[in-house]
mmCIF file of C-alpha atoms in Angstrom:
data_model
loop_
_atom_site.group_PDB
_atom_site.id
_atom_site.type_symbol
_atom_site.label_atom_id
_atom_site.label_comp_id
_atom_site.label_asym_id
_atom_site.label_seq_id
_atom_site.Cartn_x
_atom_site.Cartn_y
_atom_site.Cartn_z
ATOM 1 C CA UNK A 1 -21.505 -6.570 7.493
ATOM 2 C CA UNK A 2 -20.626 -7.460 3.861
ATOM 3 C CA UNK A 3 -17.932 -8.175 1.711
ATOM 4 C CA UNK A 4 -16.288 -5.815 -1.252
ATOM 5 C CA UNK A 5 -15.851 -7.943 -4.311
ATOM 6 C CA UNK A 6 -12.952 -7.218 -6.726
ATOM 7 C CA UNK A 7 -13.303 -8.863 -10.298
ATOM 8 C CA UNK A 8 -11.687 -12.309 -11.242
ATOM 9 C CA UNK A 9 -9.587 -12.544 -14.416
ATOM 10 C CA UNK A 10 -7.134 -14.838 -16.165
ATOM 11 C CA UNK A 11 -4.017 -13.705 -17.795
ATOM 12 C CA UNK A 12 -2.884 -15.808 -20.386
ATOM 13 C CA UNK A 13 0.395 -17.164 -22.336
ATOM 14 C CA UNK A 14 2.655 -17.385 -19.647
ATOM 15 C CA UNK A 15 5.062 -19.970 -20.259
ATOM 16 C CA UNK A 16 7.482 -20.813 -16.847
ATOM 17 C CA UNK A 17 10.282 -23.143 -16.922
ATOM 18 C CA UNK A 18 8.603 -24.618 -20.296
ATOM 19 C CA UNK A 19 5.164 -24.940 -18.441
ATOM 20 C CA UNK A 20 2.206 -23.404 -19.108
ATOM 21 C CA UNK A 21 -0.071 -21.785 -16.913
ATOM 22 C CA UNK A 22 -3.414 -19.841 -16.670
ATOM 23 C CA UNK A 23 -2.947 -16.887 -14.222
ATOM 24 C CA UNK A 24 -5.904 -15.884 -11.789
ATOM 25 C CA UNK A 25 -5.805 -12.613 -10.790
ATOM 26 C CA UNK A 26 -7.961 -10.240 -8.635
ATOM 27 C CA UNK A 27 -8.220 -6.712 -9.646
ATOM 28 C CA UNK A 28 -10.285 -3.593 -10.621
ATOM 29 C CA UNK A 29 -8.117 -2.988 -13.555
ATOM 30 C CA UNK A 30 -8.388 -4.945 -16.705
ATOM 31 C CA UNK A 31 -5.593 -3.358 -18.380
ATOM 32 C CA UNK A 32 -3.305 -4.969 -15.782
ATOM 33 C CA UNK A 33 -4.624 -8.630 -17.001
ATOM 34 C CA UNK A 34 -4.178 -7.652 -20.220
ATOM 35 C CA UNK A 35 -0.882 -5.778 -20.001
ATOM 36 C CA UNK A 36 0.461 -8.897 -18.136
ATOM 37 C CA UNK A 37 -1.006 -11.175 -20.951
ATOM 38 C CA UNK A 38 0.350 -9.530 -24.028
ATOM 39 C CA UNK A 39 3.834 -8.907 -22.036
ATOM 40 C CA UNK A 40 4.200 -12.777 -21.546
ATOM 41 C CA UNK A 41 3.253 -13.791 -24.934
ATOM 42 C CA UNK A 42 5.686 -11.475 -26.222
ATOM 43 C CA UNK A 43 8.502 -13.521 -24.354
ATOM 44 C CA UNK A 44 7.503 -16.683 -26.396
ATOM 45 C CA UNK A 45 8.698 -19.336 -27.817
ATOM 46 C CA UNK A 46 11.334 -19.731 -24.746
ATOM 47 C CA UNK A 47 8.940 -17.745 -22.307
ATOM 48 C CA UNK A 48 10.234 -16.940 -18.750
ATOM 49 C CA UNK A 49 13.073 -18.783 -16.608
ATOM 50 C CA UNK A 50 12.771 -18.674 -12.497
ATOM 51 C CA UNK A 51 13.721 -20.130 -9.468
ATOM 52 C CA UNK A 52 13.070 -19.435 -5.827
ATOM 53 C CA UNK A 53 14.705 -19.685 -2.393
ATOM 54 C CA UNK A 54 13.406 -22.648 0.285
ATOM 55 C CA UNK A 55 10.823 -21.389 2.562
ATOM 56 C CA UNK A 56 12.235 -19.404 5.247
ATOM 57 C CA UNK A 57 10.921 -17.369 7.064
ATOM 58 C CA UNK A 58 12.165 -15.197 10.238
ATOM 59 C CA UNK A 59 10.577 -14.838 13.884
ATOM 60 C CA UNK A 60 11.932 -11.888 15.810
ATOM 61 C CA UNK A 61 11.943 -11.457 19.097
ATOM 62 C CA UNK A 62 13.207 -8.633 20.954
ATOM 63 C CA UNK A 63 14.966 -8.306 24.437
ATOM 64 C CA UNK A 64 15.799 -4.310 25.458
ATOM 65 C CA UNK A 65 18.044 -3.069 28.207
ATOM 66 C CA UNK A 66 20.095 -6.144 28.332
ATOM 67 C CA UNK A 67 23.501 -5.158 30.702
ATOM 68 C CA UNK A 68 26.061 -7.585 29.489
ATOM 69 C CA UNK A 69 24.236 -7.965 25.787
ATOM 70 C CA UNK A 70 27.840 -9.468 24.414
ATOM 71 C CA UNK A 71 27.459 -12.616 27.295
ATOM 72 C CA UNK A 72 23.729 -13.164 26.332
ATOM 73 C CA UNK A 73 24.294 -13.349 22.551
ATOM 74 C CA UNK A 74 27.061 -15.979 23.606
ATOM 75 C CA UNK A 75 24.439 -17.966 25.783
ATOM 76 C CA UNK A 76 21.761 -17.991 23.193
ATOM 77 C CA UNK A 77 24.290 -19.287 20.065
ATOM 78 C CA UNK A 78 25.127 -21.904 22.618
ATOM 79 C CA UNK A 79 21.605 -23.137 23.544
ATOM 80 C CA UNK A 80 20.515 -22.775 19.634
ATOM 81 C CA UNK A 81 19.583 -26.297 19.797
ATOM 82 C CA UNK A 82 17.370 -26.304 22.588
ATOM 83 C CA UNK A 83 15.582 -23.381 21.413
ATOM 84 C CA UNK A 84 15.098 -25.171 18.198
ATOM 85 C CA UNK A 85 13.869 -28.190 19.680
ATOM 86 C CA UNK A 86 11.125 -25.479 21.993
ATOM 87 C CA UNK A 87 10.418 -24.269 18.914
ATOM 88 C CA UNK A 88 9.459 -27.391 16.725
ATOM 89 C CA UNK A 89 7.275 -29.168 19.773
ATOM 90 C CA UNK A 90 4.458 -26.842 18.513
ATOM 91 C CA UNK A 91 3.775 -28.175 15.413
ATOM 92 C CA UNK A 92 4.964 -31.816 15.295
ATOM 93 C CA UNK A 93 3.116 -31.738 11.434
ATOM 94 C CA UNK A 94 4.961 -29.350 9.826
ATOM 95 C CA UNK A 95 8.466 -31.164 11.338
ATOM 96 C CA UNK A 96 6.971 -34.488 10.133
ATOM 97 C CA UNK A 97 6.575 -32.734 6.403
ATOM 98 C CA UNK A 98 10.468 -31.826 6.766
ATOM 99 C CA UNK A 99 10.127 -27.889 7.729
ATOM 100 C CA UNK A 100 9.920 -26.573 11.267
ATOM 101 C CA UNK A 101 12.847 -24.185 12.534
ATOM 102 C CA UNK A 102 16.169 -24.689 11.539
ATOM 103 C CA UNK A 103 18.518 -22.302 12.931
ATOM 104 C CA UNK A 104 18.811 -19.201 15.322
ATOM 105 C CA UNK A 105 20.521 -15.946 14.613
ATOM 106 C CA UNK A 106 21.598 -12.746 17.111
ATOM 107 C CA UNK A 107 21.580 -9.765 16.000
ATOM 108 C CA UNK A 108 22.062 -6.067 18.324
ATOM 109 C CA UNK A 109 20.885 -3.223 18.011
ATOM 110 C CA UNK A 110 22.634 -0.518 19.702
ATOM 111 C CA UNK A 111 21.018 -1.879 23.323
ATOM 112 C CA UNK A 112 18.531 -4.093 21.839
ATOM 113 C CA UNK A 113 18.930 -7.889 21.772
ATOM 114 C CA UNK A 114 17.177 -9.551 18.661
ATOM 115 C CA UNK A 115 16.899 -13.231 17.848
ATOM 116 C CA UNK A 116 16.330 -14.258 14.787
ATOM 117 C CA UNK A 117 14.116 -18.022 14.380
ATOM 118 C CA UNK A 118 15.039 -19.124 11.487
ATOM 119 C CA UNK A 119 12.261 -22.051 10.164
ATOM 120 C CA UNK A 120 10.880 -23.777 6.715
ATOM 121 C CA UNK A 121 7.156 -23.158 6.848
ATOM 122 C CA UNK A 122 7.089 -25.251 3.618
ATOM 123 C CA UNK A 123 4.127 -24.222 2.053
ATOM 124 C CA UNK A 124 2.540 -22.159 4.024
ATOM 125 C CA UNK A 125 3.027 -18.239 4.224
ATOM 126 C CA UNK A 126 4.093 -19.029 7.856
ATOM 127 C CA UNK A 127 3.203 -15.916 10.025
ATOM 128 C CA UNK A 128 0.920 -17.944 12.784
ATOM 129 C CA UNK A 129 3.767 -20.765 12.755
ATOM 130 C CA UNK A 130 6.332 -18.538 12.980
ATOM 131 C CA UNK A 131 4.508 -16.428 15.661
ATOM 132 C CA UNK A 132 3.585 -19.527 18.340
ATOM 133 C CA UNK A 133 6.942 -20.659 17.821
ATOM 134 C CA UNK A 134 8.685 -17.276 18.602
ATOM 135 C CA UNK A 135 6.461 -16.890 21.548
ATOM 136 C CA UNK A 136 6.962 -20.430 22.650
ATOM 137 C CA UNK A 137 10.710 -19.889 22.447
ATOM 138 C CA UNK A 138 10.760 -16.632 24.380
ATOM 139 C CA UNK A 139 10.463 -17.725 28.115
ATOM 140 C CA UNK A 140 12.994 -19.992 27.709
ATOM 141 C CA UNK A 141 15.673 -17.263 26.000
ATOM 142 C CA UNK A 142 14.939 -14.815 28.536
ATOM 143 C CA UNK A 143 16.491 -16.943 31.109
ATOM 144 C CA UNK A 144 19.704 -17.124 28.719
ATOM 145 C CA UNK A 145 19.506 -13.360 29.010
ATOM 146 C CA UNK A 146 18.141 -11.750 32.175
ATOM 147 C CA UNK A 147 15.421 -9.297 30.487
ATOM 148 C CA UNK A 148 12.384 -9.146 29.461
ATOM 149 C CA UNK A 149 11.110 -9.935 26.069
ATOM 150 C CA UNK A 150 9.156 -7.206 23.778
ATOM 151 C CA UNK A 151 7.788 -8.461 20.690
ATOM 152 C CA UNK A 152 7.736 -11.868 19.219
ATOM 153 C CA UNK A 153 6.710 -11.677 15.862
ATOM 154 C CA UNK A 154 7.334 -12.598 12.186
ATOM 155 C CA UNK A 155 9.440 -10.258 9.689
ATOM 156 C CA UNK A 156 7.709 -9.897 7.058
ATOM 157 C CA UNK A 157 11.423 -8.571 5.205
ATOM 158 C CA UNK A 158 11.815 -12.341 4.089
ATOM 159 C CA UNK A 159 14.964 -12.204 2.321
ATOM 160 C CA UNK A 160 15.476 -15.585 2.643
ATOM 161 C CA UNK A 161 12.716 -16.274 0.631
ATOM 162 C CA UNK A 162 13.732 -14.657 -2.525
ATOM 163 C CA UNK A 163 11.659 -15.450 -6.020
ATOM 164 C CA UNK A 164 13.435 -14.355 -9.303
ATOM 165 C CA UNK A 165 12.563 -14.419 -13.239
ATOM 166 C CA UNK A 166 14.245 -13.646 -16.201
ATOM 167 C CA UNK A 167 12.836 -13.320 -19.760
ATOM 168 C CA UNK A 168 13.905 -12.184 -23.443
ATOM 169 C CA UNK A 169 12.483 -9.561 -25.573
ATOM 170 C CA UNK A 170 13.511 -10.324 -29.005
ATOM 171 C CA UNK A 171 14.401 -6.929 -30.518
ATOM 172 C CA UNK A 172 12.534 -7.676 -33.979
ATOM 173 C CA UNK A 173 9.468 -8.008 -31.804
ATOM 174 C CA UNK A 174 9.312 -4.848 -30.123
ATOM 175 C CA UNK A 175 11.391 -2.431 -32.288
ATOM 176 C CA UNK A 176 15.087 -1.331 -31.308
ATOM 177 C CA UNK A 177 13.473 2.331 -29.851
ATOM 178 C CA UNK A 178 11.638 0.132 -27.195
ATOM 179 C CA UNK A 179 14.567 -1.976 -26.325
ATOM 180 C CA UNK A 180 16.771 1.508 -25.785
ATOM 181 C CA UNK A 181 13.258 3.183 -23.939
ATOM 182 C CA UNK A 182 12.632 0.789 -21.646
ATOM 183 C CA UNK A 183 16.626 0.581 -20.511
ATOM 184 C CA UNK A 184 16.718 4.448 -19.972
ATOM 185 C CA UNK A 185 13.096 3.830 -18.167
ATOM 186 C CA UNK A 186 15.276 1.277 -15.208
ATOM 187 C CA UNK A 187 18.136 3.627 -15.278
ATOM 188 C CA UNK A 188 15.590 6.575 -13.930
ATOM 189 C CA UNK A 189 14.101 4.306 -12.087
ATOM 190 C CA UNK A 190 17.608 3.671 -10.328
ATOM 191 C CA UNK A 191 18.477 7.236 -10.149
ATOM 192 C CA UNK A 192 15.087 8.855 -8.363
ATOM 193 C CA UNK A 193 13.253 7.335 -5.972
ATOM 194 C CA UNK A 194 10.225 9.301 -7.119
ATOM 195 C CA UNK A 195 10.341 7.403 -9.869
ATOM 196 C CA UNK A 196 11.571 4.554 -8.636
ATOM 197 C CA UNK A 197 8.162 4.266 -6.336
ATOM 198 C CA UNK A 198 5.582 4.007 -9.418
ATOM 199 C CA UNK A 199 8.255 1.640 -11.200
ATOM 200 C CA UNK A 200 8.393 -1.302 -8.197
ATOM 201 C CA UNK A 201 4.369 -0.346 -8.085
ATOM 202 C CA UNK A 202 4.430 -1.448 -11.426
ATOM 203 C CA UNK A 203 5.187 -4.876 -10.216
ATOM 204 C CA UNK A 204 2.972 -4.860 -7.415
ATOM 205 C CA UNK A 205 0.211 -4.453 -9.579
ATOM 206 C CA UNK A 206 0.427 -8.041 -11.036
ATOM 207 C CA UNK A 207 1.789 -10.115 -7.545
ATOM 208 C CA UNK A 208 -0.639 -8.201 -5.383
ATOM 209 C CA UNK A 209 -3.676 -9.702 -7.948
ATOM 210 C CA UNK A 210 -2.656 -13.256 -8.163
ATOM 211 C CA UNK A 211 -1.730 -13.238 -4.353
ATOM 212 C CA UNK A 212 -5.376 -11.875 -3.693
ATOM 213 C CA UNK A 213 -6.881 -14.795 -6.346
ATOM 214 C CA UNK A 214 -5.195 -17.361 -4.237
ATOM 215 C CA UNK A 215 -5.766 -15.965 -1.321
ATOM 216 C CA UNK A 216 -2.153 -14.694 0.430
ATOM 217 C CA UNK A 217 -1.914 -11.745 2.366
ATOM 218 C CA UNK A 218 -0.791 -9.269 -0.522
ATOM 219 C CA UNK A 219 -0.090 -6.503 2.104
ATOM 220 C CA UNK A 220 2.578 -8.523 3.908
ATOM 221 C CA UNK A 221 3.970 -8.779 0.007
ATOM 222 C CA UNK A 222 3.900 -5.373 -0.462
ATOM 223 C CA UNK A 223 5.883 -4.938 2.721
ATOM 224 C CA UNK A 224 8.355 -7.101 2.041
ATOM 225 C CA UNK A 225 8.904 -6.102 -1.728
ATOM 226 C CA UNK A 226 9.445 -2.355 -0.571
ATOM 227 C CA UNK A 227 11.512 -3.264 2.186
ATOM 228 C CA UNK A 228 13.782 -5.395 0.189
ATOM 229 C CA UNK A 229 14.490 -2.776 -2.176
ATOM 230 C CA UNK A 230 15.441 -0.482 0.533
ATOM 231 C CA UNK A 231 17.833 -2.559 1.539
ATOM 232 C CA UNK A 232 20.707 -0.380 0.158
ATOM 233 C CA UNK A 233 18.922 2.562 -0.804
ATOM 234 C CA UNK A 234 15.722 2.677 -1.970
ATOM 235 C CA UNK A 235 16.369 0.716 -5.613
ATOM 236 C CA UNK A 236 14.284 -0.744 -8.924
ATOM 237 C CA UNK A 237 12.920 -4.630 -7.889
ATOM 238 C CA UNK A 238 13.692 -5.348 -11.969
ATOM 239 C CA UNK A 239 16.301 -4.624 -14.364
ATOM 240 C CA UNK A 240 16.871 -4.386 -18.132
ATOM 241 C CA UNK A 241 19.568 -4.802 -19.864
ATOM 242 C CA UNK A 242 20.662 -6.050 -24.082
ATOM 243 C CA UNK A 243 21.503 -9.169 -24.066
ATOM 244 C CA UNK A 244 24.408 -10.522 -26.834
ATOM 245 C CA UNK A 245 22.266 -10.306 -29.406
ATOM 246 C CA UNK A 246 20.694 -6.647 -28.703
ATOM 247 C CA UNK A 247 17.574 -7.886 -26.996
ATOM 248 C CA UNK A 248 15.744 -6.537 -24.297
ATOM 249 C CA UNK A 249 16.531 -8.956 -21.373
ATOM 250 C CA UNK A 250 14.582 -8.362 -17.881
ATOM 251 C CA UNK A 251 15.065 -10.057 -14.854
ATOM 252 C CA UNK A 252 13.309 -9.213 -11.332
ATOM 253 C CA UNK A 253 14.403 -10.493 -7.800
ATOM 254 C CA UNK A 254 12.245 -9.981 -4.406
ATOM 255 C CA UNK A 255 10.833 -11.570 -1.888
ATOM 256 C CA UNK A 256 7.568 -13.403 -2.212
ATOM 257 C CA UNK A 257 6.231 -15.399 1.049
ATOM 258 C CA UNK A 258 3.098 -16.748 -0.365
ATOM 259 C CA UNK A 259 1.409 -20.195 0.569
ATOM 260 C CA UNK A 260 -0.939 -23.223 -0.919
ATOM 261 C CA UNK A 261 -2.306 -24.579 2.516
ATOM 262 C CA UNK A 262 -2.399 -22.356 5.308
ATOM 263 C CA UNK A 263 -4.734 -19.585 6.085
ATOM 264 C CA UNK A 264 -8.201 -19.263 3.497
ATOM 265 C CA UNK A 265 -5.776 -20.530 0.678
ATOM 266 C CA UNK A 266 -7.844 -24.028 1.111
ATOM 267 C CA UNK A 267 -10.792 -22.655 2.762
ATOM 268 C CA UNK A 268 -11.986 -19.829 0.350
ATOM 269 C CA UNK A 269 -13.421 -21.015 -2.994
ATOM 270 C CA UNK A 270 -12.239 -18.442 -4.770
ATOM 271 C CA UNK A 271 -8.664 -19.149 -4.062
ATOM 272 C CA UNK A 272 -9.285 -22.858 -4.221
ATOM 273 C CA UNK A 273 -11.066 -22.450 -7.999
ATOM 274 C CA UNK A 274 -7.858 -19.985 -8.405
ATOM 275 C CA UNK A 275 -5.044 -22.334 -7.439
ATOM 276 C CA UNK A 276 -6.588 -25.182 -9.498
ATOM 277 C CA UNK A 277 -6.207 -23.301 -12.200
ATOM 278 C CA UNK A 278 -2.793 -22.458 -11.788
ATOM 279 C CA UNK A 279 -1.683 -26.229 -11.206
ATOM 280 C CA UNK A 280 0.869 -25.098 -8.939
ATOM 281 C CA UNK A 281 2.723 -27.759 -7.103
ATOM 282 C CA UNK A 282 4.467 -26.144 -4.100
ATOM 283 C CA UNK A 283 4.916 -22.797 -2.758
ATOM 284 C CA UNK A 284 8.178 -22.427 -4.414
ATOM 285 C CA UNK A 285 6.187 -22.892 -7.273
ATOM 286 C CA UNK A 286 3.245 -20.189 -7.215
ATOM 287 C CA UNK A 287 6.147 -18.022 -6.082
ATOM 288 C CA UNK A 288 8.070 -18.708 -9.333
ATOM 289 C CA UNK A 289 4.761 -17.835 -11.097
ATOM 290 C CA UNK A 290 4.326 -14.652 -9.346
ATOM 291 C CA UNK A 291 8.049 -13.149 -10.273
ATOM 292 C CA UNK A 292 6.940 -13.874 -13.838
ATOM 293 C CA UNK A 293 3.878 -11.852 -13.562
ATOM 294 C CA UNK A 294 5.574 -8.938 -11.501
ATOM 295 C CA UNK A 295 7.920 -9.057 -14.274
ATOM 296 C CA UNK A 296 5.562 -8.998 -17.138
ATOM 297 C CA UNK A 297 3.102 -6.227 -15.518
ATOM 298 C CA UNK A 298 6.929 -3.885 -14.920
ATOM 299 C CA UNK A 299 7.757 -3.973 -18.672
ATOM 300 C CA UNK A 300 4.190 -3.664 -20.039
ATOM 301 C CA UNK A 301 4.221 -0.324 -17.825
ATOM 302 C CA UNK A 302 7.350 0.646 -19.571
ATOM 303 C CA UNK A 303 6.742 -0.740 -22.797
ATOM 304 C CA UNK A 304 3.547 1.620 -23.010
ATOM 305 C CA UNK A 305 5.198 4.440 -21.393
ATOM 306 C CA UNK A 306 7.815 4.674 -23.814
ATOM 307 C CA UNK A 307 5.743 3.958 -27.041
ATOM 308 C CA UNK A 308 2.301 5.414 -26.577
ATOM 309 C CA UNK A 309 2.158 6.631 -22.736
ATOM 310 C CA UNK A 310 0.297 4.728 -20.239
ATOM 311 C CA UNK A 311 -3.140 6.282 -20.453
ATOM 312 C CA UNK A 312 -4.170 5.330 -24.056
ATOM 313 C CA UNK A 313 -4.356 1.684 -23.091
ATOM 314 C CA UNK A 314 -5.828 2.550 -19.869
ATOM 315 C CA UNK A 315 -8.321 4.850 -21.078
ATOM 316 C CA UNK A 316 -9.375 2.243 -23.729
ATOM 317 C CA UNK A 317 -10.242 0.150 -20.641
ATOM 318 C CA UNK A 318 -11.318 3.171 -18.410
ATOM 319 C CA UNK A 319 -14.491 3.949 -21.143
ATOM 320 C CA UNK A 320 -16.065 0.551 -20.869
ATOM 321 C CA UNK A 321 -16.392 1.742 -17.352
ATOM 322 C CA UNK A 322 -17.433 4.931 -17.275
ATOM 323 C CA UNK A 323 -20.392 3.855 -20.380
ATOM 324 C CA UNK A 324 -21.731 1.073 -18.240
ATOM 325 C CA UNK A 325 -21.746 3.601 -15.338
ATOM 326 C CA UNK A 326 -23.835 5.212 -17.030
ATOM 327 C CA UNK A 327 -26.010 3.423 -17.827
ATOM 328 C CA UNK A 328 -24.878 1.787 -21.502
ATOM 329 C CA UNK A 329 -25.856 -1.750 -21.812
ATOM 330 C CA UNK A 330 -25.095 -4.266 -24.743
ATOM 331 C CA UNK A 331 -23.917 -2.235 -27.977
ATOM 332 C CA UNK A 332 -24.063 0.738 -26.601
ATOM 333 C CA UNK A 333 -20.755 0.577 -24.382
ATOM 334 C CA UNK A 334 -18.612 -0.468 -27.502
ATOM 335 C CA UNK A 335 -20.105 2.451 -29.423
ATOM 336 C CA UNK A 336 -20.148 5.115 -26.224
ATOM 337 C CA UNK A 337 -16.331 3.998 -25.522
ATOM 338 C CA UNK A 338 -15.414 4.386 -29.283
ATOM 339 C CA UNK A 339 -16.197 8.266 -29.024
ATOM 340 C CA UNK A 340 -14.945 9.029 -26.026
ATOM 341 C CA UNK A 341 -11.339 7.419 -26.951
ATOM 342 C CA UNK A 342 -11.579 9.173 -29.885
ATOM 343 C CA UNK A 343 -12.389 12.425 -28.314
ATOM 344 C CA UNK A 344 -10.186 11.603 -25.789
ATOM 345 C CA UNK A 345 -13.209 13.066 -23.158
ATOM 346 C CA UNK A 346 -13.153 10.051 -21.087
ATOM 347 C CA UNK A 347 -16.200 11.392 -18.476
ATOM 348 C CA UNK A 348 -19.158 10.672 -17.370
ATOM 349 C CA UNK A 349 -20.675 13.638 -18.089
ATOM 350 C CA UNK A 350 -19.703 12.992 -21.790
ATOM 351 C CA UNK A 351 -20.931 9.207 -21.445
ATOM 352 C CA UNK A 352 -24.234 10.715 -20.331
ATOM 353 C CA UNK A 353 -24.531 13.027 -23.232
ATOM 354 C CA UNK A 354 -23.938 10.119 -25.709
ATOM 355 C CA UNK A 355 -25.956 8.008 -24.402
ATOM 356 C CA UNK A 356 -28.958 10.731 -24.036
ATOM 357 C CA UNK A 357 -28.522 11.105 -27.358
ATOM 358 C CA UNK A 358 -28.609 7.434 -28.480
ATOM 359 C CA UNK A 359 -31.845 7.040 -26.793
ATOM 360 C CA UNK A 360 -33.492 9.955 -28.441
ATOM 361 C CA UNK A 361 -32.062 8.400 -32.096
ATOM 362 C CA UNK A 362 -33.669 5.297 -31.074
ATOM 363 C CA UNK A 363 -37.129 6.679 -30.046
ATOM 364 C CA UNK A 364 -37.062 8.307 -33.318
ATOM 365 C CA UNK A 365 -36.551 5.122 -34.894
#
């Protein structure tokens, strides 16, 4: 019946690998964009280093009340190949590009049978591949196992498709109490899970933005990220440590199954304008980009925390907002937001009485 539109920004400096790039990213909040930017061009001259994992994703499917579970996992490990061969007859394309599945796994679950279809969706996100094929497969293994199956589905825990950055913070840049803040900041983080929840939102913040510029489902993301740091016990998705030289060093490491064909990635001109921009090559590519960004948007979060708290930046940002809500236009928003940062009465009640009272100056005038 309509569509909800979300602003379109581009965060800047972000050097990856010694490339350049322009960020899109889709959000209500400006201070994230500009958080990320300043947090990236603080990393220069070197900039940020990444890499990321082929990608693989996993199918699941699921066989309960299986009597003689130990035999069945034997049968399937056995028949791996003809299941991948099931498999990769329903999408000839992506096997022709050099993806398709690759290997099977069994895992059980007290009395649960699960197989695991292992396959290289390339550069795609994968879910609808990886769904026909686990379906496809499914008949076939339940003959290897004498039950019925219950879902066939995609994990969205793709921890074979792991993205991770590293950058410097040189010390001289951003003052030895920030270096020592931000460390005891990760170290909380580690401890308390409370706090550990805003931190790895933190990161979110930037990956969920560029993933919704290019178009990639940024709620299977945020699945997976979570997930991943649950792994062994709910934990921090970055970490900060000084390097030899007393810098701040950061480094992040998640999953991030996001695609450049697939889906509205090449339908939706948004996302199309957005991935031109980036120039990204390859999946593995806008994946590396996205790490960076997580990465940048975590210690900007910190950084601010620990020098000035989060709001004044935010607040800066905020009063634009509530002026124009107002009803400010043109001058008037700089001048309405000036006062109310000031004042630190960030409302729109107070917006209203400022800009009541600019109109009456003016019809003085």
């Amino acid at each position: 019946i309509g569509t909800t539109q979300l602003p379109l920004s581009v965060a800047t400096y972000f050097r990856v690998n010694g490339k350049d790039y322009l960020v899109p990213m889709a959000l209500e909040e400006p201070s994230v964009v500009a958080a990320a930017s300043h947090a990236a061009k603080l990393t220069h001259p070197e900039g940020f280093s990444a890499s990321s994992d082929e990608p693989i994703m996993i199918g699941q499917i699921q066989f309960a009340g299986v009597k003689n579970i130990s035999g069945a996992k034997r049968r399937i490990l056995q028949s791996k190949q003809r299941i991948i061969k099931i498999a990769n007859a329903q999408d000839s394309l992506i096997v022709a590009l050099g993806g398709g599945a690759r290997d099977v796994e069994v895992r059980i679950l007290e009395k649960m049978l699960i197989i695991h279809l292992i396959v290289d969706v390339k550069d795609a996100m994968g879910a609808n591949l990886v769904n026909t094929m686990s379906e496809a497969v499914a008949p076939y293994v339940q003959e290897l196992v004498d039950g019925k199956p219950g879902l066939r589905i995609i994990s969205n825990l793709a921890e074979k498709r792991l993205a991770r950055a590293r950058a410097v913070w040189k010390k001289s840049a951003i003052g030895a109490d920030t270096v020592k803040g931000v460390i005891d900041a990760y170290e909380f983080a580690k401890l308390d899970p409370y706090r550990c929840a805003t931190h790895n939102k933190g990161v979110m913040n930037g990956i969920d933005a560029v993933a919704i510029a290019t178009g990639n489902d940024f709620r299977a993301l945020e699945a997976g990220a979570h997930a991943y740091a649950a792994l062994k016990g709910y934990r921090p998705l970055t970490k900060y440590y000084r390097d030899r030289n007393g810098d701040l060093a950061g480094e992040i490491e998640l999953p991030i199954a996001a695609g450049t064909v697939g889906g509205i990635t090449r339908s939706h001109p948004v996302a199309q304008v957005s991935l031109k921009i980036l120039d990204v090559k390859s999946a593995q590519e806008l994946a590396q980009v996205m790490a960076c960004v997580g990465l940048a948007n975590n210690f900007a979060a910190l950084r601010a925390m620990v020098v000035e708290g989060i709001q004044r930046g935010h607040m800066k940002l905020h009063a634009r907002h509530i002026a124009m809500a107002a009803g400010a236009r043109g001058r008037l928003i700089k001048k309405l937001s000036k006062i109310m940062v000031t004042e630190r009465r960030i409302t729109s009640s107070r917006a209203g009485e400022l800009l009541e009272k600019f109109r009456r100056i003016r019809k003085r005038k």
